[in-house]
Short mmCIF file of C-alpha atoms and ligand atoms in Angstrom, two decimals:
data_model
loop_
_atom_site.label_atom_id
_atom_site.label_comp_id
_atom_site.label_asym_id
_atom_site.label_seq_id
_atom_site.Cartn_x
_atom_site.Cartn_y
_atom_site.Cartn_z
CA MET L 1 7.34 -16.53 31.03
CA LEU L 2 3.58 -16.26 31.26
CA ASN L 3 1.69 -16.17 27.95
CA PRO L 4 0.89 -12.45 27.34
CA LYS L 5 -2.81 -13.11 26.64
CA ILE L 6 -3.14 -15.04 29.92
CA GLN L 7 -1.21 -12.36 31.76
CA GLU L 8 -3.52 -9.63 30.48
CA ALA L 9 -6.63 -11.64 31.34
CA PHE L 10 -5.32 -12.49 34.85
CA ASN L 11 -4.52 -8.82 35.48
CA LYS L 12 -8.11 -8.00 34.50
CA GLN L 13 -9.31 -10.66 36.94
CA ILE L 14 -7.27 -9.05 39.75
CA ASN L 15 -9.24 -5.88 39.08
CA ALA L 16 -12.53 -7.84 39.08
CA GLU L 17 -11.68 -9.50 42.41
CA LEU L 18 -10.70 -6.16 43.96
CA PHE L 19 -13.96 -4.69 42.67
CA SER L 20 -15.75 -7.59 44.40
CA GLU L 21 -13.94 -6.71 47.62
CA TYR L 22 -15.02 -3.09 47.22
CA LEU L 23 -18.63 -4.04 46.43
CA TYR L 24 -18.96 -6.28 49.50
CA LEU L 25 -17.34 -3.67 51.73
CA SER L 26 -19.90 -1.20 50.38
CA MET L 27 -22.67 -3.67 51.26
CA ALA L 28 -21.12 -4.03 54.74
CA ALA L 29 -21.24 -0.24 55.10
CA TYR L 30 -24.91 -0.24 54.07
CA PHE L 31 -25.79 -2.97 56.58
CA GLU L 32 -23.82 -1.21 59.31
CA ALA L 33 -25.80 1.99 58.67
CA GLU L 34 -29.10 0.06 58.79
CA GLY L 35 -28.27 -1.65 62.09
CA PHE L 36 -27.79 -5.15 60.64
CA LYS L 37 -24.52 -5.82 62.45
CA GLY L 38 -24.44 -9.52 61.60
CA MET L 39 -24.95 -8.99 57.87
CA ALA L 40 -22.29 -6.25 57.99
CA GLN L 41 -19.89 -8.76 59.57
CA TRP L 42 -20.75 -11.41 56.93
CA MET L 43 -20.06 -8.92 54.13
CA ARG L 44 -16.75 -7.86 55.69
CA MET L 45 -15.64 -11.50 55.76
CA GLN L 46 -16.77 -11.82 52.14
CA ALA L 47 -14.76 -8.71 51.21
CA ASP L 48 -11.68 -10.25 52.88
CA GLU L 49 -12.16 -13.41 50.81
CA GLU L 50 -12.27 -11.38 47.60
CA ARG L 51 -8.98 -9.72 48.49
CA MET L 52 -7.53 -13.21 48.99
CA HIS L 53 -8.80 -14.16 45.50
CA ALA L 54 -7.10 -11.10 44.01
CA LEU L 55 -3.83 -11.99 45.76
CA LYS L 56 -4.00 -15.58 44.50
CA PHE L 57 -3.94 -14.25 40.92
CA TYR L 58 -1.25 -11.74 41.89
CA ASP L 59 1.02 -14.44 43.32
CA TYR L 60 0.33 -16.78 40.42
CA ILE L 61 1.40 -14.17 37.85
CA TYR L 62 4.76 -13.85 39.63
CA ASP L 63 5.08 -17.62 40.11
CA ARG L 64 5.00 -17.77 36.30
CA ASN L 65 7.48 -14.91 35.91
CA GLY L 66 4.85 -12.41 34.71
CA ARG L 67 4.08 -8.81 35.65
CA VAL L 68 1.13 -7.47 37.68
CA THR L 69 -0.27 -4.13 36.55
CA LEU L 70 -3.03 -2.59 38.65
CA THR L 71 -5.73 -0.41 37.15
CA GLN L 72 -8.55 1.80 38.41
CA ILE L 73 -11.29 0.12 40.43
CA GLU L 74 -14.85 1.06 39.52
CA ALA L 75 -16.95 2.70 42.27
CA PRO L 76 -19.48 0.27 43.77
CA LYS L 77 -23.15 0.91 44.41
CA THR L 78 -23.64 2.36 47.92
CA GLN L 79 -27.34 1.96 48.67
CA TRP L 80 -29.85 -0.92 48.60
CA ASN L 81 -33.57 -1.07 49.36
CA SER L 82 -33.46 -3.99 51.78
CA PRO L 83 -31.24 -6.88 52.91
CA LEU L 84 -32.91 -9.00 50.21
CA ASP L 85 -32.06 -6.40 47.56
CA ALA L 86 -28.38 -6.43 48.62
CA PHE L 87 -28.05 -10.22 48.77
CA GLU L 88 -29.81 -10.56 45.40
CA ASP L 89 -27.15 -8.22 44.00
CA ALA L 90 -24.44 -10.31 45.67
CA TYR L 91 -25.87 -13.46 44.06
CA LYS L 92 -26.05 -11.81 40.62
CA HIS L 93 -22.50 -10.56 41.06
CA GLU L 94 -21.21 -14.06 41.86
CA GLN L 95 -22.96 -15.45 38.77
CA LYS L 96 -21.13 -12.81 36.74
CA VAL L 97 -17.79 -13.74 38.35
CA SER L 98 -18.45 -17.42 37.58
CA GLY L 99 -18.82 -16.41 33.93
CA LEU L 100 -15.47 -14.60 34.08
CA ILE L 101 -13.75 -17.67 35.56
CA ASN L 102 -15.29 -19.82 32.81
CA GLU L 103 -13.97 -17.44 30.16
CA LEU L 104 -10.49 -17.59 31.72
CA SER L 105 -10.62 -21.39 31.66
CA ASN L 106 -11.65 -21.28 27.99
CA LEU L 107 -8.73 -18.97 27.25
CA ALA L 108 -6.27 -21.21 29.12
CA LEU L 109 -7.45 -24.17 27.02
CA SER L 110 -7.38 -22.29 23.71
CA GLU L 111 -3.85 -21.10 24.54
CA LYS L 112 -2.96 -24.68 25.52
CA ASP L 113 -1.80 -23.44 28.94
CA HIS L 114 -2.72 -26.45 31.05
CA MET L 115 -0.93 -25.11 34.11
CA ALA L 116 -3.08 -21.97 34.10
CA HIS L 117 -6.14 -24.14 33.52
CA GLN L 118 -5.26 -26.24 36.55
CA PHE L 119 -4.79 -23.08 38.65
CA LEU L 120 -8.30 -21.94 37.63
CA GLU L 121 -9.92 -25.16 38.80
CA TRP L 122 -9.70 -23.96 42.42
CA PHE L 123 -11.68 -20.87 41.43
CA ALA L 124 -14.28 -22.93 39.59
CA GLY L 125 -14.96 -24.88 42.80
CA GLU L 126 -14.93 -21.69 44.84
CA GLN L 127 -17.57 -20.10 42.56
CA VAL L 128 -19.95 -22.99 43.13
CA GLU L 129 -19.66 -22.31 46.88
CA GLU L 130 -19.98 -18.53 46.48
CA GLU L 131 -23.16 -18.81 44.40
CA SER L 132 -24.64 -21.39 46.74
CA ALA L 133 -23.90 -19.32 49.88
CA ALA L 134 -25.46 -16.15 48.42
CA LEU L 135 -28.51 -17.98 47.05
CA THR L 136 -29.15 -19.70 50.40
CA ILE L 137 -29.33 -16.30 52.10
CA VAL L 138 -31.53 -14.86 49.31
CA ASP L 139 -33.94 -17.78 49.83
CA GLN L 140 -34.01 -17.29 53.62
CA LEU L 141 -34.68 -13.56 53.23
CA LYS L 142 -37.50 -14.23 50.73
CA LEU L 143 -39.02 -16.67 53.17
CA VAL L 144 -39.17 -14.23 56.10
CA GLY L 145 -40.19 -11.11 54.12
CA ASP L 146 -40.30 -8.11 56.46
CA HIS L 147 -40.88 -10.12 59.63
CA GLY L 148 -38.68 -8.24 62.11
CA MET L 149 -37.99 -11.06 64.55
CA ALA L 150 -36.99 -13.46 61.77
CA LEU L 151 -34.76 -10.84 60.14
CA TYR L 152 -33.13 -10.31 63.51
CA MET L 153 -32.45 -14.04 63.79
CA ILE L 154 -30.93 -14.23 60.29
CA ASP L 155 -28.77 -11.24 61.19
CA GLN L 156 -27.57 -13.00 64.34
CA GLN L 157 -26.83 -16.17 62.40
CA LEU L 158 -24.87 -14.40 59.63
CA GLY L 159 -22.88 -12.51 62.26
CA GLN L 160 -21.33 -15.80 63.34
CA ARG L 161 -19.26 -16.03 60.17
CA GLN L 162 -15.59 -16.19 61.16
CA PRO L 163 -12.56 -15.07 59.18
CA PRO L 164 -10.78 -17.96 57.43
CA ALA L 165 -7.84 -19.35 59.46
CA ALA L 166 -4.50 -17.86 58.46
CA PRO L 167 -2.48 -20.27 56.30
CA GLY L 168 -0.25 -22.44 58.44
CA ALA L 169 -2.06 -21.53 61.69
CA THR L 170 -3.19 -24.59 63.59
MG1 LIG U 1 -13.92 -13.82 44.06
#
């Protein structure tokens, strides 16, 4: 049976990951409306990844004989001033999520749940990649400013992001 404190915290994290999915889908909708098809595609892939994160916690709770309880998901922001504004928000959001993963790891250690701590290590590595990916795009967007041709090229490049391969598919 999963430690009740860990179960409660992991259920909260499911909500946070589903909020991330919702936030990135909202950013995709903004980019779609602004004609940045590539950035919209990138954000949709990001939203899919967040759903996968939520499901990892979901499956883990049941692997440990716990119980998932879903709660209301907060409404995301729907409008940004520019691609840079949106990606800066994405970067800030990932920094916040990294903090949440750190807190979960602290809890797992204080509860002496080394199995849960080991499960969280995957997320710790993932957060390093998430922050780095968002910051790289923020830096590129800062570099080009409002130069239309360069923005177009970044949009094309981000549109090449592919969905992750389905598990077991080779
Ligand atoms: Mg996530």
